[in-house]
mmCIF file of C-alpha atoms in Angstrom:
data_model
loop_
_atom_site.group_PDB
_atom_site.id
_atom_site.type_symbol
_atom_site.label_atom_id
_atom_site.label_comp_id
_atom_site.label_asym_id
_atom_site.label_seq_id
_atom_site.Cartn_x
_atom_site.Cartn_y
_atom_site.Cartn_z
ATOM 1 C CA UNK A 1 -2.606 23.904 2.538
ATOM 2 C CA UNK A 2 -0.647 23.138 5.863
ATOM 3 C CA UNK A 3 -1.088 20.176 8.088
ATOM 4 C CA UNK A 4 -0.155 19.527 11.484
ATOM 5 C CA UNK A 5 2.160 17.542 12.852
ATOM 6 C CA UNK A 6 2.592 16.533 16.300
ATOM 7 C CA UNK A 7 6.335 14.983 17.062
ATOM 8 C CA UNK A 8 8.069 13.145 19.656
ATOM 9 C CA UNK A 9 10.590 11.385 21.046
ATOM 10 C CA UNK A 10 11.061 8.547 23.427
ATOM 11 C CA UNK A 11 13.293 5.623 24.556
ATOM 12 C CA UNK A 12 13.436 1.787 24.136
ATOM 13 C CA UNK A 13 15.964 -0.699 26.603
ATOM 14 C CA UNK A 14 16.533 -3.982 27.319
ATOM 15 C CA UNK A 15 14.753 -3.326 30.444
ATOM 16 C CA UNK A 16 11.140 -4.767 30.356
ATOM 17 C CA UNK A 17 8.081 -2.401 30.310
ATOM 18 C CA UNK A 18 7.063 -4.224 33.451
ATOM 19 C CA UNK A 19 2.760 -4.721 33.675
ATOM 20 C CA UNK A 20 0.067 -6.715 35.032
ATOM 21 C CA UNK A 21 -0.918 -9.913 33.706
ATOM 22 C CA UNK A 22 -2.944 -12.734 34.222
ATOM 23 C CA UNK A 23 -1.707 -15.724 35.665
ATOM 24 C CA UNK A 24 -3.067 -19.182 36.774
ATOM 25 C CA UNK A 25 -3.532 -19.205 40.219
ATOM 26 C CA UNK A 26 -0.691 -19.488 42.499
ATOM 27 C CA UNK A 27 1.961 -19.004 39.811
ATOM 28 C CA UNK A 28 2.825 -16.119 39.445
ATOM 29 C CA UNK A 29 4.923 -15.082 36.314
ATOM 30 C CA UNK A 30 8.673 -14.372 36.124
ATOM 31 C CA UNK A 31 10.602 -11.913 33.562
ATOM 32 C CA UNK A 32 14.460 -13.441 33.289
ATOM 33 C CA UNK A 33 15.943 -10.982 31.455
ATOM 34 C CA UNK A 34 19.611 -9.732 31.243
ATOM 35 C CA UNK A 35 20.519 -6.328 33.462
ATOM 36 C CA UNK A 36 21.292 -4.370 30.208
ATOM 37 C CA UNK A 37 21.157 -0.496 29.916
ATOM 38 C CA UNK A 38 21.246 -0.656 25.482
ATOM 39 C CA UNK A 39 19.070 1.658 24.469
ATOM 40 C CA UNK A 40 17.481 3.035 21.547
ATOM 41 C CA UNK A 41 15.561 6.271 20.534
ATOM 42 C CA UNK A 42 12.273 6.774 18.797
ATOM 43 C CA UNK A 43 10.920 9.601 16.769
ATOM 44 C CA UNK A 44 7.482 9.577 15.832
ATOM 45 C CA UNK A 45 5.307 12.649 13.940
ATOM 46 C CA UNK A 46 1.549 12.389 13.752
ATOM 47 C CA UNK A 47 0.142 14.484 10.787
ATOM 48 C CA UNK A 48 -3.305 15.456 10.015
ATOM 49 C CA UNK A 49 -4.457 17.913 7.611
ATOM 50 C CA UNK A 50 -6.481 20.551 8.770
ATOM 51 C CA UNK A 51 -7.779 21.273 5.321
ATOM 52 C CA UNK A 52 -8.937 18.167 4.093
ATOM 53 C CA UNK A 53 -9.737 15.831 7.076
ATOM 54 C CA UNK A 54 -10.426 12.609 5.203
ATOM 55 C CA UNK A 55 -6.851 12.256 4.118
ATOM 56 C CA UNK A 56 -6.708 10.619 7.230
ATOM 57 C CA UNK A 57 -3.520 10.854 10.291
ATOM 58 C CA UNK A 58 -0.441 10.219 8.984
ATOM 59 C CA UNK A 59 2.520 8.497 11.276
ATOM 60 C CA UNK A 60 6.376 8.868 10.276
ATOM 61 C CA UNK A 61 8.466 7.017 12.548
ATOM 62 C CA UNK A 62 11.971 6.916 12.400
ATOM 63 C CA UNK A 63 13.943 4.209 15.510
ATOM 64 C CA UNK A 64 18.089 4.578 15.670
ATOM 65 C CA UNK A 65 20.390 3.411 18.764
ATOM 66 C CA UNK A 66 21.305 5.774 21.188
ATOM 67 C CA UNK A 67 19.825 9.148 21.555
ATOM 68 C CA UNK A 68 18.713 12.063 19.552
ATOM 69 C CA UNK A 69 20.806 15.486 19.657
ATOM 70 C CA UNK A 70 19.845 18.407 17.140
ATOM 71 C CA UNK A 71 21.647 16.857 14.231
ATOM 72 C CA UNK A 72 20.003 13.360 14.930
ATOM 73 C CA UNK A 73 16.399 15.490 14.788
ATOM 74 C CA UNK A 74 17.349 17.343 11.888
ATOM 75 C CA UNK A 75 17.894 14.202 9.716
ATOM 76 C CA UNK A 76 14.722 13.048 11.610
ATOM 77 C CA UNK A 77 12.683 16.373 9.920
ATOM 78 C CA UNK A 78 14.484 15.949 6.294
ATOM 79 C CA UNK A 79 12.859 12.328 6.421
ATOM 80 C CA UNK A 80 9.402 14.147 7.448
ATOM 81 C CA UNK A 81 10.122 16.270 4.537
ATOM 82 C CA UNK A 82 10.070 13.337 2.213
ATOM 83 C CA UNK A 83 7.502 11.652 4.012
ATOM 84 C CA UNK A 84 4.860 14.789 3.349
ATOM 85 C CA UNK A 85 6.197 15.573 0.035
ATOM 86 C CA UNK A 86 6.984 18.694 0.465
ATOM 87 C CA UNK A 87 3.759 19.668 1.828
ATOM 88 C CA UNK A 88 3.742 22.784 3.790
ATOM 89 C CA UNK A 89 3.530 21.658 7.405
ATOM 90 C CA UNK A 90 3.486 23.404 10.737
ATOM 91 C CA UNK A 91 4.811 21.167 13.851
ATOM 92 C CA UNK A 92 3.928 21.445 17.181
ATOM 93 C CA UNK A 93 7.216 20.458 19.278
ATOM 94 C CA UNK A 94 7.596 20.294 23.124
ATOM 95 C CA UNK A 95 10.546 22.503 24.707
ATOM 96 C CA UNK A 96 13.111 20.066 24.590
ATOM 97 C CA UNK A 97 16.538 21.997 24.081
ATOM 98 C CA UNK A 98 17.064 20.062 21.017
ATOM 99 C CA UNK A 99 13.993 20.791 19.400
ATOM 100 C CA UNK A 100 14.822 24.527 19.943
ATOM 101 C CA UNK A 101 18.862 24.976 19.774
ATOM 102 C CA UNK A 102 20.427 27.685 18.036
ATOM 103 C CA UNK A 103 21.337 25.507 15.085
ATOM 104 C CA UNK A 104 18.143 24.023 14.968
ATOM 105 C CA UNK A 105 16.582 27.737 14.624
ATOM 106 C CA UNK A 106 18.993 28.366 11.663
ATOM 107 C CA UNK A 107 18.234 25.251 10.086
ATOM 108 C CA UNK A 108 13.782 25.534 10.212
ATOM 109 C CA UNK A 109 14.979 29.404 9.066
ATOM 110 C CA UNK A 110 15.777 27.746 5.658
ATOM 111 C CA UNK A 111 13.566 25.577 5.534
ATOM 112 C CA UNK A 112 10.028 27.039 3.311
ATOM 113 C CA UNK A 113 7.777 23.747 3.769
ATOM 114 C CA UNK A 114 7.868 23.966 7.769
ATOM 115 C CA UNK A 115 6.464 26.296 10.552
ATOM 116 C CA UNK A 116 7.374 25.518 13.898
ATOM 117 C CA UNK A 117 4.738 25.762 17.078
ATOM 118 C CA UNK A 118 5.733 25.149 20.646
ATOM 119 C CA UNK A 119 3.755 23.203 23.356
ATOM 120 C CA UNK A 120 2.995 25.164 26.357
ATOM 121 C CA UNK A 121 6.063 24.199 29.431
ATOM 122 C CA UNK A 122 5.430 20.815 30.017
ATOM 123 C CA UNK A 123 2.328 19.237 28.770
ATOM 124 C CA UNK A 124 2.459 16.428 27.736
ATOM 125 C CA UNK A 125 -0.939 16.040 27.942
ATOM 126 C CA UNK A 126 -1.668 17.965 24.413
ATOM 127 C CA UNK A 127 1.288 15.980 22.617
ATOM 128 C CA UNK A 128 -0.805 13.246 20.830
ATOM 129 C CA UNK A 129 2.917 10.895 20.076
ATOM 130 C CA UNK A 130 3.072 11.216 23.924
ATOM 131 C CA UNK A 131 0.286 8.634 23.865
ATOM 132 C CA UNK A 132 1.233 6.795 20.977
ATOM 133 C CA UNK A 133 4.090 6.028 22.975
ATOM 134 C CA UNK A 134 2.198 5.248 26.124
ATOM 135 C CA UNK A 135 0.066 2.658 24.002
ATOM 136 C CA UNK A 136 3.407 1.183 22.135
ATOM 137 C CA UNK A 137 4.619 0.556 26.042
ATOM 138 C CA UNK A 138 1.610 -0.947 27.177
ATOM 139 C CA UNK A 139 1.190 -3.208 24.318
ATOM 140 C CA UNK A 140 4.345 -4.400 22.091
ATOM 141 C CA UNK A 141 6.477 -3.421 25.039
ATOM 142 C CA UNK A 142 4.796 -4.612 27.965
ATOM 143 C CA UNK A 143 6.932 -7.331 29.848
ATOM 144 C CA UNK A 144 8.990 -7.982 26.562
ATOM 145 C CA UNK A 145 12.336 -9.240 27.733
ATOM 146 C CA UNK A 146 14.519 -9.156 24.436
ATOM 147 C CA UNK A 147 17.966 -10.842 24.783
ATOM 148 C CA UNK A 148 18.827 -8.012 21.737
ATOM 149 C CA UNK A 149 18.258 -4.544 21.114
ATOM 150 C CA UNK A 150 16.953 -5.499 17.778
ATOM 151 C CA UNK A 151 13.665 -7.464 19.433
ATOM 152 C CA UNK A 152 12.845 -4.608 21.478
ATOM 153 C CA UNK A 153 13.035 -2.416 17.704
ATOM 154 C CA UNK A 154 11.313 -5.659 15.578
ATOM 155 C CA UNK A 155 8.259 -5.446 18.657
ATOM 156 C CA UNK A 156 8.085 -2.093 18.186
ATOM 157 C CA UNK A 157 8.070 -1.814 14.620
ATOM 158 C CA UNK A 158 5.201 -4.302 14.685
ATOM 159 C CA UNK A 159 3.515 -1.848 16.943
ATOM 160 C CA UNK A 160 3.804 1.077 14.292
ATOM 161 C CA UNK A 161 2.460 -1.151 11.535
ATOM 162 C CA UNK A 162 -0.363 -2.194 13.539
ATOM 163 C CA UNK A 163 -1.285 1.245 14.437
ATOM 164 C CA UNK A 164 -0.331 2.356 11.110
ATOM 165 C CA UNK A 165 -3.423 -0.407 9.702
ATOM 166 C CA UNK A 166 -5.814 1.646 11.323
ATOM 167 C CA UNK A 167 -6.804 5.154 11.024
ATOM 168 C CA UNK A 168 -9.288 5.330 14.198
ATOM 169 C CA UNK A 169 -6.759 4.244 16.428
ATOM 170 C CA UNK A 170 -4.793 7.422 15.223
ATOM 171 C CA UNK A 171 -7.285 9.388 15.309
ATOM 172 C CA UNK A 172 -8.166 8.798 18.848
ATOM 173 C CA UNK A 173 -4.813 10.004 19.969
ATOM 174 C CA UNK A 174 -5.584 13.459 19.006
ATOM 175 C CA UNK A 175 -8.986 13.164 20.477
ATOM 176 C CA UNK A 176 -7.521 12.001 23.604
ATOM 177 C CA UNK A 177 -5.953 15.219 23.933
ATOM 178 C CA UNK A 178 -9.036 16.878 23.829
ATOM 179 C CA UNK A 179 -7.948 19.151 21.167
ATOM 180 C CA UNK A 180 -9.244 19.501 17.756
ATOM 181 C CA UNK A 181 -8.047 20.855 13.857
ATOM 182 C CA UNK A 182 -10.751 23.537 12.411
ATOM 183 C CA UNK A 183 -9.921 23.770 8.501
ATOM 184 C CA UNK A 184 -8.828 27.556 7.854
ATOM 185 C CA UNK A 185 -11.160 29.894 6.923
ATOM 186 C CA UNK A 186 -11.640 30.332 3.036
ATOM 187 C CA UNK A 187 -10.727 33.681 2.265
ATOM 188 C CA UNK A 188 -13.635 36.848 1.278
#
């Protein structure tokens, strides 16, 4: 039985997630952190099984300097493949070019285990990762000035294991987008 999985990418600098804090008064904290533009890319997929709900939301995560291009996201989706064990799965993707490139048309054409489903224009608002992200940047991120690219990827790695200890938390981002998974009809 298919499951859905919700995708996305995002980005990780140098640059401090800049957010409020608490302070004692009259001192009024400083981030020194070094004017670097490294970056690195994050792919995230949230599954959940429509047929059998207490399986629980699965999270595959894959983090790699730079930035994704087709090729990047299809050894992102041969990891997914391995991750779900060949379960049949049907991802929801936004319309990043990428995600729907000629090559990456021929390549989901060969592939029997996944069905691809596209986001309305630009909604990021149904996109579950989207706020799996948001909550990574608010938390792990927040005002984290790394002097390496690696602390910015060992904060958020902590991140995904902390979310990945607890299945309500992953839950909620699907229920935050208000939408829900109704387990197929079983067949007359």
């Amino acid at each position: 039985m298919p499951g859905s999985s919700s995708p996305g990418e995002s980005g990780v600098s140098l640059l401090p997630q800049v957010r409020r804090t608490y302070a004692p008064r009259g001192r009024t904290p400083l981030l020194r952190h070094r004017l670097n533009w490294k970056r690195a890319s994050m792919a995230a997929a949230l599954g959940y099984h429509a047929a059998d709900l207490d399986r629980g939301p699965r999270l595959c995560f894959h983090l790699k300097p730079g930035s994704y291009d087709t090729a990047g996201l299809i050894e992102v989706l041969q990891q997914v493949k391995v991750f779900y064990r060949g379960e049949r799965v049907v991802l929801v993707w936004d319309g990043l070019s990428a995600h729907w490139s000629r090559a990456m048309r021929a390549w989901v054409a060969e592939q029997d285990w996944l069905t691809l489903e596209r986001l309305p224009a630009y909604a990021p608002e149904l996109n579950p990762v989207e706020l799996l992200w948001s909550f990574l940047k608010k938390r792990e991120l927040a005002n984290l000035a790394g002097d390496h690219l690696a602390d910015v990827a060992d904060a958020t790695e902590q991140g995904i294991h902390r979310i990945n200890t607890n299945p309500q938390l992953r839950w909620s981002f699907l229920t935050d987008t208000g939408l829900t998974l109704h387990p197929p009809n079983p067949p007359n």
